[in-house]
mmCIF file of C-alpha atoms in Angstrom:
data_model
loop_
_atom_site.group_PDB
_atom_site.id
_atom_site.type_symbol
_atom_site.label_atom_id
_atom_site.label_comp_id
_atom_site.label_asym_id
_atom_site.label_seq_id
_atom_site.Cartn_x
_atom_site.Cartn_y
_atom_site.Cartn_z
ATOM 1 C CA MET K 1 118.961 75.071 73.767
ATOM 2 C CA ARG K 2 118.985 78.206 75.906
ATOM 3 C CA LEU K 3 115.896 80.259 76.761
ATOM 4 C CA LEU K 4 115.252 83.421 78.772
ATOM 5 C CA HIS K 5 111.919 83.791 80.585
ATOM 6 C CA ILE K 6 110.535 87.252 81.388
ATOM 7 C CA SER K 7 107.005 88.589 81.873
ATOM 8 C CA ASP K 8 104.837 91.484 83.031
ATOM 9 C CA LEU K 9 106.551 94.378 81.284
ATOM 10 C CA HIS K 10 103.567 96.721 81.788
ATOM 11 C CA ALA K 11 104.710 99.323 79.269
ATOM 12 C CA GLY K 12 102.770 102.524 79.901
ATOM 13 C CA LYS K 13 102.564 102.020 83.661
ATOM 14 C CA THR K 14 102.232 105.218 85.704
ATOM 15 C CA ILE K 15 102.013 105.983 89.389
ATOM 16 C CA ASN K 16 100.467 109.335 90.219
ATOM 17 C CA ARG K 17 101.115 110.472 86.634
ATOM 18 C CA ILE K 18 104.800 109.521 86.762
ATOM 19 C CA SER K 19 105.661 107.323 83.774
ATOM 20 C CA ARG K 20 107.551 104.121 84.541
ATOM 21 C CA ASN K 21 108.734 103.587 80.973
ATOM 22 C CA GLU K 22 112.275 104.672 81.785
ATOM 23 C CA ASP K 23 112.394 101.970 84.472
ATOM 24 C CA LEU K 24 111.144 99.395 81.969
ATOM 25 C CA GLU K 25 113.600 100.544 79.311
ATOM 26 C CA TYR K 26 116.458 100.198 81.820
ATOM 27 C CA ALA K 27 115.347 96.625 82.580
ATOM 28 C CA LEU K 28 114.969 95.741 78.897
ATOM 29 C CA GLU K 29 118.510 96.946 78.166
ATOM 30 C CA GLN K 30 119.707 94.447 80.772
ATOM 31 C CA VAL K 31 117.589 91.739 79.163
ATOM 32 C CA LYS K 32 119.252 92.431 75.807
ATOM 33 C CA SER K 33 122.677 92.162 77.437
ATOM 34 C CA ILE K 34 121.746 88.838 79.035
ATOM 35 C CA LEU K 35 120.515 87.503 75.695
ATOM 36 C CA LYS K 36 123.870 88.307 74.132
ATOM 37 C CA GLU K 37 126.136 87.256 76.996
ATOM 38 C CA GLU K 38 124.304 83.981 77.662
ATOM 39 C CA ARG K 39 123.884 83.131 73.947
ATOM 40 C CA VAL K 40 120.135 82.744 74.327
ATOM 41 C CA ASP K 41 118.189 81.135 71.479
ATOM 42 C CA ILE K 42 114.613 81.972 72.517
ATOM 43 C CA LEU K 43 113.098 84.784 74.590
ATOM 44 C CA LEU K 44 109.831 83.866 76.314
ATOM 45 C CA ILE K 45 107.532 86.777 77.267
ATOM 46 C CA GLY K 46 104.705 85.680 79.559
ATOM 47 C CA GLY K 47 102.163 88.426 78.901
ATOM 48 C CA ASP K 48 101.091 91.800 80.281
ATOM 49 C CA ILE K 49 103.344 93.468 77.762
ATOM 50 C CA PHE K 50 101.317 96.652 78.124
ATOM 51 C CA ASP K 51 99.674 98.076 81.235
ATOM 52 C CA LYS K 52 96.460 99.637 79.977
ATOM 53 C CA PHE K 53 94.319 100.402 76.969
ATOM 54 C CA PRO K 54 94.421 102.528 74.877
ATOM 55 C CA ILE K 55 98.172 102.168 74.456
ATOM 56 C CA ASP K 56 100.154 105.375 74.123
ATOM 57 C CA ALA K 57 102.540 105.830 71.199
ATOM 58 C CA ASP K 58 105.692 106.006 73.351
ATOM 59 C CA SER K 59 104.936 102.664 75.010
ATOM 60 C CA LYS K 60 104.204 100.985 71.685
ATOM 61 C CA HIS K 61 107.449 102.358 70.259
ATOM 62 C CA LEU K 62 109.425 101.161 73.293
ATOM 63 C CA ILE K 63 108.142 97.603 72.913
ATOM 64 C CA MET K 64 108.503 97.532 69.126
ATOM 65 C CA GLU K 65 112.078 98.785 69.320
ATOM 66 C CA PHE K 66 112.942 96.159 71.939
ATOM 67 C CA LEU K 67 111.393 93.305 69.944
ATOM 68 C CA THR K 68 113.079 94.262 66.688
ATOM 69 C CA ASP K 69 116.459 94.753 68.406
ATOM 70 C CA VAL K 70 116.205 91.259 69.871
ATOM 71 C CA ALA K 71 115.054 89.674 66.616
ATOM 72 C CA THR K 72 117.891 91.363 64.723
ATOM 73 C CA HIS K 73 120.327 89.280 66.782
ATOM 74 C CA ARG K 74 118.635 86.074 65.586
ATOM 75 C CA VAL K 75 116.883 85.410 68.865
ATOM 76 C CA HIS K 76 113.373 84.022 68.522
ATOM 77 C CA VAL K 77 110.799 85.966 70.551
ATOM 78 C CA VAL K 78 107.732 84.006 71.694
ATOM 79 C CA MET K 79 105.144 86.247 73.359
ATOM 80 C CA ILE K 80 101.588 85.827 74.651
ATOM 81 C CA ALA K 81 98.796 88.170 75.709
ATOM 82 C CA GLY K 82 98.185 88.753 79.412
ATOM 83 C CA ASN K 83 95.035 89.959 81.133
ATOM 84 C CA HIS K 84 96.184 93.582 80.648
ATOM 85 C CA ASP K 85 96.681 93.031 76.901
ATOM 86 C CA PRO K 86 93.663 93.383 74.590
ATOM 87 C CA TYR K 87 93.694 90.363 72.300
ATOM 88 C CA ASP K 88 93.523 92.477 69.149
ATOM 89 C CA ASN K 89 96.491 94.568 70.226
ATOM 90 C CA ILE K 90 98.754 91.526 70.507
ATOM 91 C CA LYS K 91 97.260 90.284 67.233
ATOM 92 C CA SER K 92 98.761 93.374 65.566
ATOM 93 C CA PHE K 93 102.234 91.924 66.239
ATOM 94 C CA LYS K 94 101.524 88.659 64.377
ATOM 95 C CA PRO K 95 102.574 89.904 60.898
ATOM 96 C CA LEU K 96 106.101 90.480 62.260
ATOM 97 C CA ARG K 97 106.579 86.724 61.994
ATOM 98 C CA LYS K 98 106.914 87.173 58.213
ATOM 99 C CA LEU K 99 109.828 89.586 58.596
ATOM 100 C CA ALA K 100 111.530 88.608 61.847
ATOM 101 C CA ASN K 101 111.685 85.895 64.492
ATOM 102 C CA ILE K 102 108.791 87.396 66.473
ATOM 103 C CA HIS K 103 105.959 84.990 67.254
ATOM 104 C CA ALA K 104 102.876 86.495 68.938
ATOM 105 C CA TYR K 105 99.992 84.455 70.350
ATOM 106 C CA ASP K 106 97.052 86.716 71.054
ATOM 107 C CA ARG K 107 94.231 84.421 72.234
ATOM 108 C CA PRO K 108 93.414 80.795 73.046
ATOM 109 C CA GLU K 109 92.395 78.698 70.030
ATOM 110 C CA LYS K 110 90.006 75.764 69.774
ATOM 111 C CA ASP K 111 92.570 74.126 67.492
ATOM 112 C CA VAL K 112 95.435 74.019 69.994
ATOM 113 C CA GLU K 113 97.968 73.287 67.252
ATOM 114 C CA LYS K 114 97.620 76.979 66.308
ATOM 115 C CA ILE K 115 99.212 77.997 69.627
ATOM 116 C CA ILE K 116 102.196 75.625 69.447
ATOM 117 C CA PHE K 117 105.576 77.081 68.469
ATOM 118 C CA ARG K 118 107.939 74.391 67.175
ATOM 119 C CA ILE K 119 111.639 74.704 66.464
ATOM 120 C CA GLU K 120 113.990 71.759 66.015
ATOM 121 C CA ASP K 121 113.186 69.275 68.809
ATOM 122 C CA LEU K 122 111.444 71.847 71.038
ATOM 123 C CA ALA K 123 107.701 72.524 71.270
ATOM 124 C CA ILE K 124 106.359 75.538 73.188
ATOM 125 C CA ALA K 125 102.658 75.516 74.074
ATOM 126 C CA CYS K 126 101.586 79.180 74.229
ATOM 127 C CA VAL K 127 98.490 79.877 76.343
ATOM 128 C CA PRO K 128 97.474 83.565 76.534
ATOM 129 C CA TYR K 129 95.313 84.711 79.427
ATOM 130 C CA ILE K 130 91.945 82.985 79.191
ATOM 131 C CA HIS K 131 89.082 85.337 79.980
ATOM 132 C CA GLU K 132 86.073 83.625 81.503
ATOM 133 C CA LYS K 133 83.754 84.865 78.767
ATOM 134 C CA VAL K 134 86.004 83.428 76.064
ATOM 135 C CA ILE K 135 86.329 79.964 77.533
ATOM 136 C CA THR K 136 82.621 79.835 78.367
ATOM 137 C CA LYS K 137 81.814 80.500 74.721
ATOM 138 C CA ALA K 138 84.362 77.962 73.551
ATOM 139 C CA GLU K 139 83.014 74.987 75.508
ATOM 140 C CA GLU K 140 79.673 73.250 75.597
ATOM 141 C CA THR K 141 80.040 72.522 79.328
ATOM 142 C CA ALA K 142 79.828 76.189 80.262
ATOM 143 C CA GLY K 143 78.438 75.360 83.693
ATOM 144 C CA ARG K 144 81.734 74.013 84.958
ATOM 145 C CA ASP K 145 83.914 76.337 86.938
ATOM 146 C CA TYR K 146 86.697 78.411 85.420
ATOM 147 C CA ALA K 147 89.587 76.445 86.921
ATOM 148 C CA HIS K 148 88.247 73.152 85.608
ATOM 149 C CA LYS K 149 87.868 74.550 82.087
ATOM 150 C CA VAL K 150 91.369 76.036 82.116
ATOM 151 C CA SER K 151 92.767 72.748 83.442
ATOM 152 C CA ASN K 152 91.102 70.871 80.572
ATOM 153 C CA TYR K 153 92.598 73.328 78.088
ATOM 154 C CA LEU K 154 96.082 72.872 79.563
ATOM 155 C CA GLN K 155 95.687 69.101 79.305
ATOM 156 C CA ALA K 156 94.789 69.514 75.631
ATOM 157 C CA VAL K 157 97.894 71.558 74.838
ATOM 158 C CA ALA K 158 100.052 69.132 76.840
ATOM 159 C CA HIS K 159 98.732 66.289 74.708
ATOM 160 C CA ALA K 160 99.512 68.255 71.537
ATOM 161 C CA VAL K 161 103.228 68.504 72.396
ATOM 162 C CA LYS K 162 103.707 65.100 74.042
ATOM 163 C CA ASP K 163 105.858 63.704 71.210
ATOM 164 C CA ALA K 164 108.400 66.555 71.252
ATOM 165 C CA ARG K 165 111.766 65.859 72.825
ATOM 166 C CA TYR K 166 111.620 69.093 74.842
ATOM 167 C CA ARG K 167 108.315 70.591 75.981
ATOM 168 C CA ILE K 168 107.694 74.091 77.379
ATOM 169 C CA LEU K 169 104.434 75.660 78.560
ATOM 170 C CA LEU K 170 104.237 79.463 78.323
ATOM 171 C CA ALA K 171 101.070 80.713 80.029
ATOM 172 C CA HIS K 172 99.529 83.746 81.717
ATOM 173 C CA LEU K 173 97.413 82.553 84.621
ATOM 174 C CA MET K 174 96.996 82.491 88.392
ATOM 175 C CA VAL K 175 98.100 79.459 90.399
ATOM 176 C CA GLU K 176 96.508 78.970 93.797
ATOM 177 C CA GLY K 177 98.971 79.612 96.620
ATOM 178 C CA ALA K 178 101.288 81.870 94.608
ATOM 179 C CA SER K 179 102.507 84.912 96.511
ATOM 180 C CA TYR K 180 101.290 88.042 94.742
ATOM 181 C CA THR K 181 102.081 91.692 95.392
ATOM 182 C CA GLY K 182 98.897 93.746 95.054
ATOM 183 C CA THR K 183 99.544 95.253 91.617
ATOM 184 C CA GLU K 184 97.866 92.361 89.797
ATOM 185 C CA LYS K 185 94.244 93.000 88.721
ATOM 186 C CA GLU K 186 92.039 92.013 91.639
ATOM 187 C CA SER K 187 89.549 89.724 89.888
ATOM 188 C CA SER K 188 92.310 87.796 88.127
ATOM 189 C CA VAL K 189 94.037 86.745 91.376
ATOM 190 C CA SER K 190 90.844 85.806 93.214
ATOM 191 C CA PRO K 191 90.369 82.130 94.167
ATOM 192 C CA PHE K 192 87.679 81.865 91.488
ATOM 193 C CA TYR K 193 90.230 82.477 88.714
ATOM 194 C CA SER K 194 93.065 80.367 90.113
ATOM 195 C CA ILE K 195 94.031 76.847 89.169
ATOM 196 C CA ARG K 196 95.523 74.439 91.691
ATOM 197 C CA PRO K 197 99.237 73.622 91.289
ATOM 198 C CA ASP K 198 98.347 69.995 90.538
ATOM 199 C CA GLN K 199 96.251 71.174 87.565
ATOM 200 C CA ILE K 200 99.444 72.163 85.752
ATOM 201 C CA PRO K 201 100.060 69.128 83.532
ATOM 202 C CA PRO K 202 103.051 66.869 84.189
ATOM 203 C CA GLY K 203 105.474 66.205 81.353
ATOM 204 C CA PHE K 204 106.654 69.739 80.648
ATOM 205 C CA HIS K 205 110.373 70.344 81.070
ATOM 206 C CA TYR K 206 109.655 73.931 82.132
ATOM 207 C CA VAL K 207 106.498 75.969 82.732
ATOM 208 C CA ALA K 208 107.044 79.715 82.162
ATOM 209 C CA LEU K 209 104.299 81.731 83.824
ATOM 210 C CA GLY K 210 103.300 85.367 83.742
ATOM 211 C CA HIS K 211 100.726 87.292 85.791
ATOM 212 C CA VAL K 212 102.141 87.285 89.339
ATOM 213 C CA HIS K 213 104.751 89.995 89.867
ATOM 214 C CA ARG K 214 106.850 88.288 92.546
ATOM 215 C CA HIS K 215 109.560 85.927 91.259
ATOM 216 C CA GLN K 216 108.928 82.438 92.622
ATOM 217 C CA GLN K 217 108.889 78.736 91.945
ATOM 218 C CA ILE K 218 105.595 76.842 92.287
ATOM 219 C CA LYS K 219 107.079 73.823 94.012
ATOM 220 C CA ALA K 220 103.801 71.899 94.311
ATOM 221 C CA ALA K 221 103.337 71.746 90.525
ATOM 222 C CA PRO K 222 104.084 68.414 88.778
ATOM 223 C CA SER K 223 106.319 70.177 86.223
ATOM 224 C CA LEU K 224 109.163 72.618 86.928
ATOM 225 C CA THR K 225 107.169 75.856 87.197
ATOM 226 C CA TYR K 226 108.228 79.486 87.711
ATOM 227 C CA TYR K 227 106.762 82.945 87.711
ATOM 228 C CA SER K 228 109.560 85.197 86.459
ATOM 229 C CA GLY K 229 107.810 88.240 87.974
ATOM 230 C CA SER K 230 107.739 91.827 86.755
ATOM 231 C CA LEU K 231 110.927 93.471 85.483
ATOM 232 C CA TYR K 232 110.795 96.472 87.818
ATOM 233 C CA GLN K 233 108.890 97.509 90.954
ATOM 234 C CA LEU K 234 105.532 98.529 89.491
ATOM 235 C CA ASP K 235 104.107 100.277 92.552
ATOM 236 C CA PHE K 236 104.652 100.538 96.286
ATOM 237 C CA SER K 237 103.213 97.103 97.016
ATOM 238 C CA GLU K 238 106.387 95.806 95.303
ATOM 239 C CA LYS K 239 108.812 97.941 97.304
ATOM 240 C CA GLY K 240 111.832 95.929 98.426
ATOM 241 C CA ASN K 241 111.196 93.153 95.888
ATOM 242 C CA ASP K 242 114.156 91.983 93.831
ATOM 243 C CA LYS K 243 113.551 91.410 90.116
ATOM 244 C CA PHE K 244 114.796 88.587 87.917
ATOM 245 C CA ALA K 245 114.910 87.022 84.482
ATOM 246 C CA ASN K 246 115.096 83.218 84.376
ATOM 247 C CA LEU K 247 117.776 81.614 82.210
ATOM 248 C CA VAL K 248 116.535 78.139 81.252
ATOM 249 C CA VAL K 249 119.010 75.674 79.764
ATOM 250 C CA LEU K 250 117.669 72.474 78.207
ATOM 251 C CA GLU K 251 120.356 69.838 78.624
ATOM 252 C CA GLN K 252 120.656 66.163 77.727
ATOM 253 C CA ASP K 253 120.124 65.082 81.318
ATOM 254 C CA GLY K 254 117.551 67.670 82.412
ATOM 255 C CA VAL K 255 116.806 71.368 82.820
ATOM 256 C CA LYS K 256 118.886 74.014 84.555
ATOM 257 C CA VAL K 257 117.201 77.217 85.787
ATOM 258 C CA ASP K 258 119.370 80.192 86.716
ATOM 259 C CA PRO K 259 117.512 83.291 88.003
ATOM 260 C CA ILE K 260 119.507 86.373 86.977
ATOM 261 C CA LYS K 261 118.965 89.399 89.203
ATOM 262 C CA LEU K 262 118.206 92.695 87.481
ATOM 263 C CA ASP K 263 119.285 96.129 88.644
ATOM 264 C CA ILE K 264 116.460 98.553 89.410
ATOM 265 C CA LYS K 265 116.844 102.095 88.102
ATOM 266 C CA ARG K 266 114.430 103.783 90.525
ATOM 267 C CA PRO K 267 113.661 101.621 93.572
ATOM 268 C CA LEU K 268 110.442 102.436 95.407
ATOM 269 C CA TYR K 269 110.572 103.565 99.039
ATOM 270 C CA GLU K 270 107.816 104.131 101.569
ATOM 271 C CA VAL K 271 108.945 106.348 104.442
ATOM 272 C CA THR K 272 106.927 107.232 107.553
ATOM 273 C CA VAL K 273 107.584 110.494 109.400
ATOM 274 C CA PRO K 274 106.244 109.901 112.947
ATOM 275 C CA LYS K 275 104.290 112.680 114.642
ATOM 276 C CA GLY K 276 106.621 115.134 116.321
ATOM 277 C CA GLU K 277 109.559 114.128 114.105
ATOM 278 C CA SER K 278 111.263 116.400 111.601
ATOM 279 C CA PRO K 279 110.987 115.327 107.935
ATOM 280 C CA GLU K 280 114.568 116.551 107.456
ATOM 281 C CA ARG K 281 115.903 114.095 110.041
ATOM 282 C CA VAL K 282 113.832 111.134 108.836
ATOM 283 C CA LEU K 283 114.610 111.743 105.156
ATOM 284 C CA GLU K 284 118.316 112.470 105.681
ATOM 285 C CA PRO K 285 119.417 108.894 104.719
ATOM 286 C CA PHE K 286 117.474 109.214 101.458
ATOM 287 C CA LYS K 287 118.634 112.717 100.521
ATOM 288 C CA ASP K 288 120.881 111.593 97.663
ATOM 289 C CA LYS K 289 119.375 108.167 97.024
ATOM 290 C CA PRO K 290 117.872 107.531 93.569
ATOM 291 C CA GLY K 291 114.343 106.198 93.586
ATOM 292 C CA LEU K 292 110.696 107.157 93.924
ATOM 293 C CA PHE K 293 109.150 107.899 97.305
ATOM 294 C CA LYS K 294 105.847 107.667 99.107
ATOM 295 C CA VAL K 295 105.960 109.592 102.377
ATOM 296 C CA ILE K 296 103.471 109.057 105.210
ATOM 297 C CA LEU K 297 103.177 112.049 107.546
ATOM 298 C CA GLU K 298 101.673 111.144 110.901
ATOM 299 C CA LYS K 299 99.746 113.744 112.874
ATOM 300 C CA ASP K 300 97.864 113.524 116.165
ATOM 301 C CA SER K 301 94.868 115.800 115.560
ATOM 302 C CA LYS K 302 92.957 117.628 112.859
ATOM 303 C CA GLU K 303 94.193 120.876 114.392
ATOM 304 C CA ASP K 304 97.826 120.054 113.568
ATOM 305 C CA PHE K 305 98.378 123.030 111.252
ATOM 306 C CA SER K 306 102.113 122.261 110.905
ATOM 307 C CA ILE K 307 101.310 119.339 108.620
ATOM 308 C CA GLY K 308 101.090 121.644 105.593
ATOM 309 C CA VAL K 309 104.552 123.017 106.349
ATOM 310 C CA LYS K 310 105.923 119.473 106.689
ATOM 311 C CA LYS K 311 104.356 118.472 103.380
ATOM 312 C CA ASP K 312 106.020 121.397 101.603
ATOM 313 C CA LEU K 313 109.322 120.484 103.261
ATOM 314 C CA VAL K 314 109.076 116.897 102.025
ATOM 315 C CA GLN K 315 108.458 118.218 98.506
ATOM 316 C CA ARG K 316 111.551 120.438 98.680
ATOM 317 C CA ILE K 317 113.766 117.627 100.006
ATOM 318 C CA LEU K 318 112.723 114.946 97.503
ATOM 319 C CA GLY K 319 111.728 117.071 94.509
ATOM 320 C CA GLU K 320 110.815 114.995 91.439
ATOM 321 C CA ARG K 321 111.479 111.784 93.355
ATOM 322 C CA LEU K 322 108.313 112.321 95.429
ATOM 323 C CA VAL K 323 105.327 110.373 94.113
ATOM 324 C CA TRP K 324 102.859 111.347 96.814
ATOM 325 C CA VAL K 325 102.393 112.306 100.457
ATOM 326 C CA GLN K 326 99.843 110.543 102.648
ATOM 327 C CA ILE K 327 98.535 112.180 105.826
ATOM 328 C CA LYS K 328 97.799 109.680 108.601
ATOM 329 C CA ASP K 329 95.829 110.864 111.630
ATOM 330 C CA THR K 330 97.012 108.708 114.541
ATOM 331 C CA SER K 331 94.517 110.317 116.930
ATOM 332 C CA VAL K 332 91.562 108.483 115.348
ATOM 333 C CA ARG K 333 90.439 105.562 117.522
ATOM 334 C CA TRP K 334 87.451 103.273 117.275
ATOM 335 C CA GLU K 335 85.146 103.401 120.265
ATOM 336 C CA LYS K 336 84.857 99.633 120.214
ATOM 337 C CA GLU K 337 87.154 96.983 118.895
ATOM 338 C CA VAL K 338 86.503 96.241 115.236
ATOM 339 C CA PRO K 339 88.620 94.557 112.558
ATOM 340 C CA GLU K 340 91.193 96.919 111.101
ATOM 341 C CA LEU K 341 90.594 97.844 107.480
ATOM 342 C CA SER K 342 93.346 97.022 105.012
ATOM 343 C CA THR K 343 95.284 99.937 103.545
ATOM 344 C CA ASP K 344 95.546 98.132 100.197
ATOM 345 C CA LEU K 345 91.902 97.561 99.295
ATOM 346 C CA ASN K 346 90.363 96.296 96.104
ATOM 347 C CA ILE K 347 86.684 95.909 95.283
ATOM 348 C CA LEU K 348 86.502 92.264 96.345
ATOM 349 C CA SER K 349 88.200 92.817 99.690
ATOM 350 C CA MET K 350 86.229 96.033 100.296
ATOM 351 C CA TYR K 351 82.956 94.178 99.843
ATOM 352 C CA ASP K 352 84.115 91.301 102.043
ATOM 353 C CA GLN K 353 85.157 93.645 104.856
ATOM 354 C CA PHE K 354 81.915 95.644 104.494
ATOM 355 C CA HIS K 355 79.934 92.406 104.830
ATOM 356 C CA LYS K 356 81.929 91.435 107.940
ATOM 357 C CA ARG K 357 81.216 94.831 109.512
ATOM 358 C CA LEU K 358 77.509 94.614 108.680
ATOM 359 C CA HIS K 359 76.805 90.942 109.380
ATOM 360 C CA GLY K 360 79.756 89.782 111.484
ATOM 361 C CA LYS K 361 80.778 87.110 108.975
ATOM 362 C CA GLU K 362 82.286 86.738 105.512
ATOM 363 C CA ALA K 363 80.155 87.219 102.427
ATOM 364 C CA PRO K 364 78.751 83.997 100.918
ATOM 365 C CA ILE K 365 81.046 82.287 98.415
ATOM 366 C CA SER K 366 78.342 82.467 95.747
ATOM 367 C CA VAL K 367 78.115 86.252 96.080
ATOM 368 C CA LYS K 368 81.900 86.730 95.972
ATOM 369 C CA LYS K 369 82.145 84.451 92.950
ATOM 370 C CA THR K 370 79.462 86.435 91.136
ATOM 371 C CA LEU K 371 81.229 89.718 91.914
ATOM 372 C CA ALA K 372 84.573 88.324 90.712
ATOM 373 C CA SER K 373 82.921 87.095 87.518
ATOM 374 C CA LEU K 374 81.388 90.518 86.851
ATOM 375 C CA LEU K 375 84.740 92.242 87.389
ATOM 376 C CA GLU K 376 86.514 89.806 85.072
ATOM 377 C CA ARG K 377 83.879 90.204 82.375
ATOM 378 C CA LEU K 378 84.002 94.001 82.709
ATOM 379 C CA GLN K 379 87.773 93.874 82.260
ATOM 380 C CA HIS K 380 87.375 91.719 79.142
ATOM 381 C CA GLU K 381 84.690 93.986 77.643
ATOM 382 C CA THR K 382 86.856 97.053 78.313
ATOM 383 C CA HIS K 383 89.782 95.466 76.478
ATOM 384 C CA GLN K 384 87.625 94.628 73.476
ATOM 385 C CA ALA K 385 86.007 98.085 73.294
#
């Protein structure tokens, strides 16, 4: 049997009001070609199908058209909700199972048999993203930490499929030590919402993960485990990252995994124009290059009135390819040596760095865990609103 593993489509993604749906559509056309050329039987989608809620009509149409095109060619689609996907939105896809080979799993179930997809001698355990509030309600031992509860749930689904000849785990979760990009939601990649690699159950022939946007194998896991990564560069923290879909072939003597590289329609570039340099000279190599650009203009003082002229020049050179211009004042210096602030901050790291500045040490683990829990719960409540 032949499977294709993709994840993190993020339909509806924008950067500075520029829609990324054309980049996603370009990637999905390649996915459809791979399905046909490689004679794939099952498409696995590891969550984060949409980027935000409410979902716009164009994004919903894009996903629906893709799913029905795939199902028309007799490929089974098995999809789960990610942390960006409101449970009830993915639930709306469940009736498609009556008309086509589209199988949507919107939320974790107490009866784990409800999240097992079986076909011939293959069983796929489908574990959507588990919000802390949901799993706390579902278990009597609510005082245990998140990772322990998720690990117990994974053990339960592993037990449910143990008698199948071939066993796949499709899940949307964070594994400790995975290399992430910065576009993942901050609370969901914190250490408090990560499971250890050894908490992935042994016995699965392949573990198909979504959530982390960088393609990678989790080599420390007991089962063969991969993040397929996002299908296109979602924002500038993913610049330079190649994108893949994983072809998984279940053979008599084992499993073969073949990462297939995808073309990127509009690669993301971050270009710095040093102070004193001409934007025309620095941007010359990119003049005719397709892509989207973030340009950093360096200046040496607040009195550098030429910066406005340079900004207009950058706009004329790049046109619609320009996402934004950042002005960086290189003349600013701290009077005393202090830790440099990150340029890619989230709420958790901002608080941690604030605490270091104020008290000279990291914030207590208990405080950071509470903050992460509040952020995760806020995200869940927003999705259910």
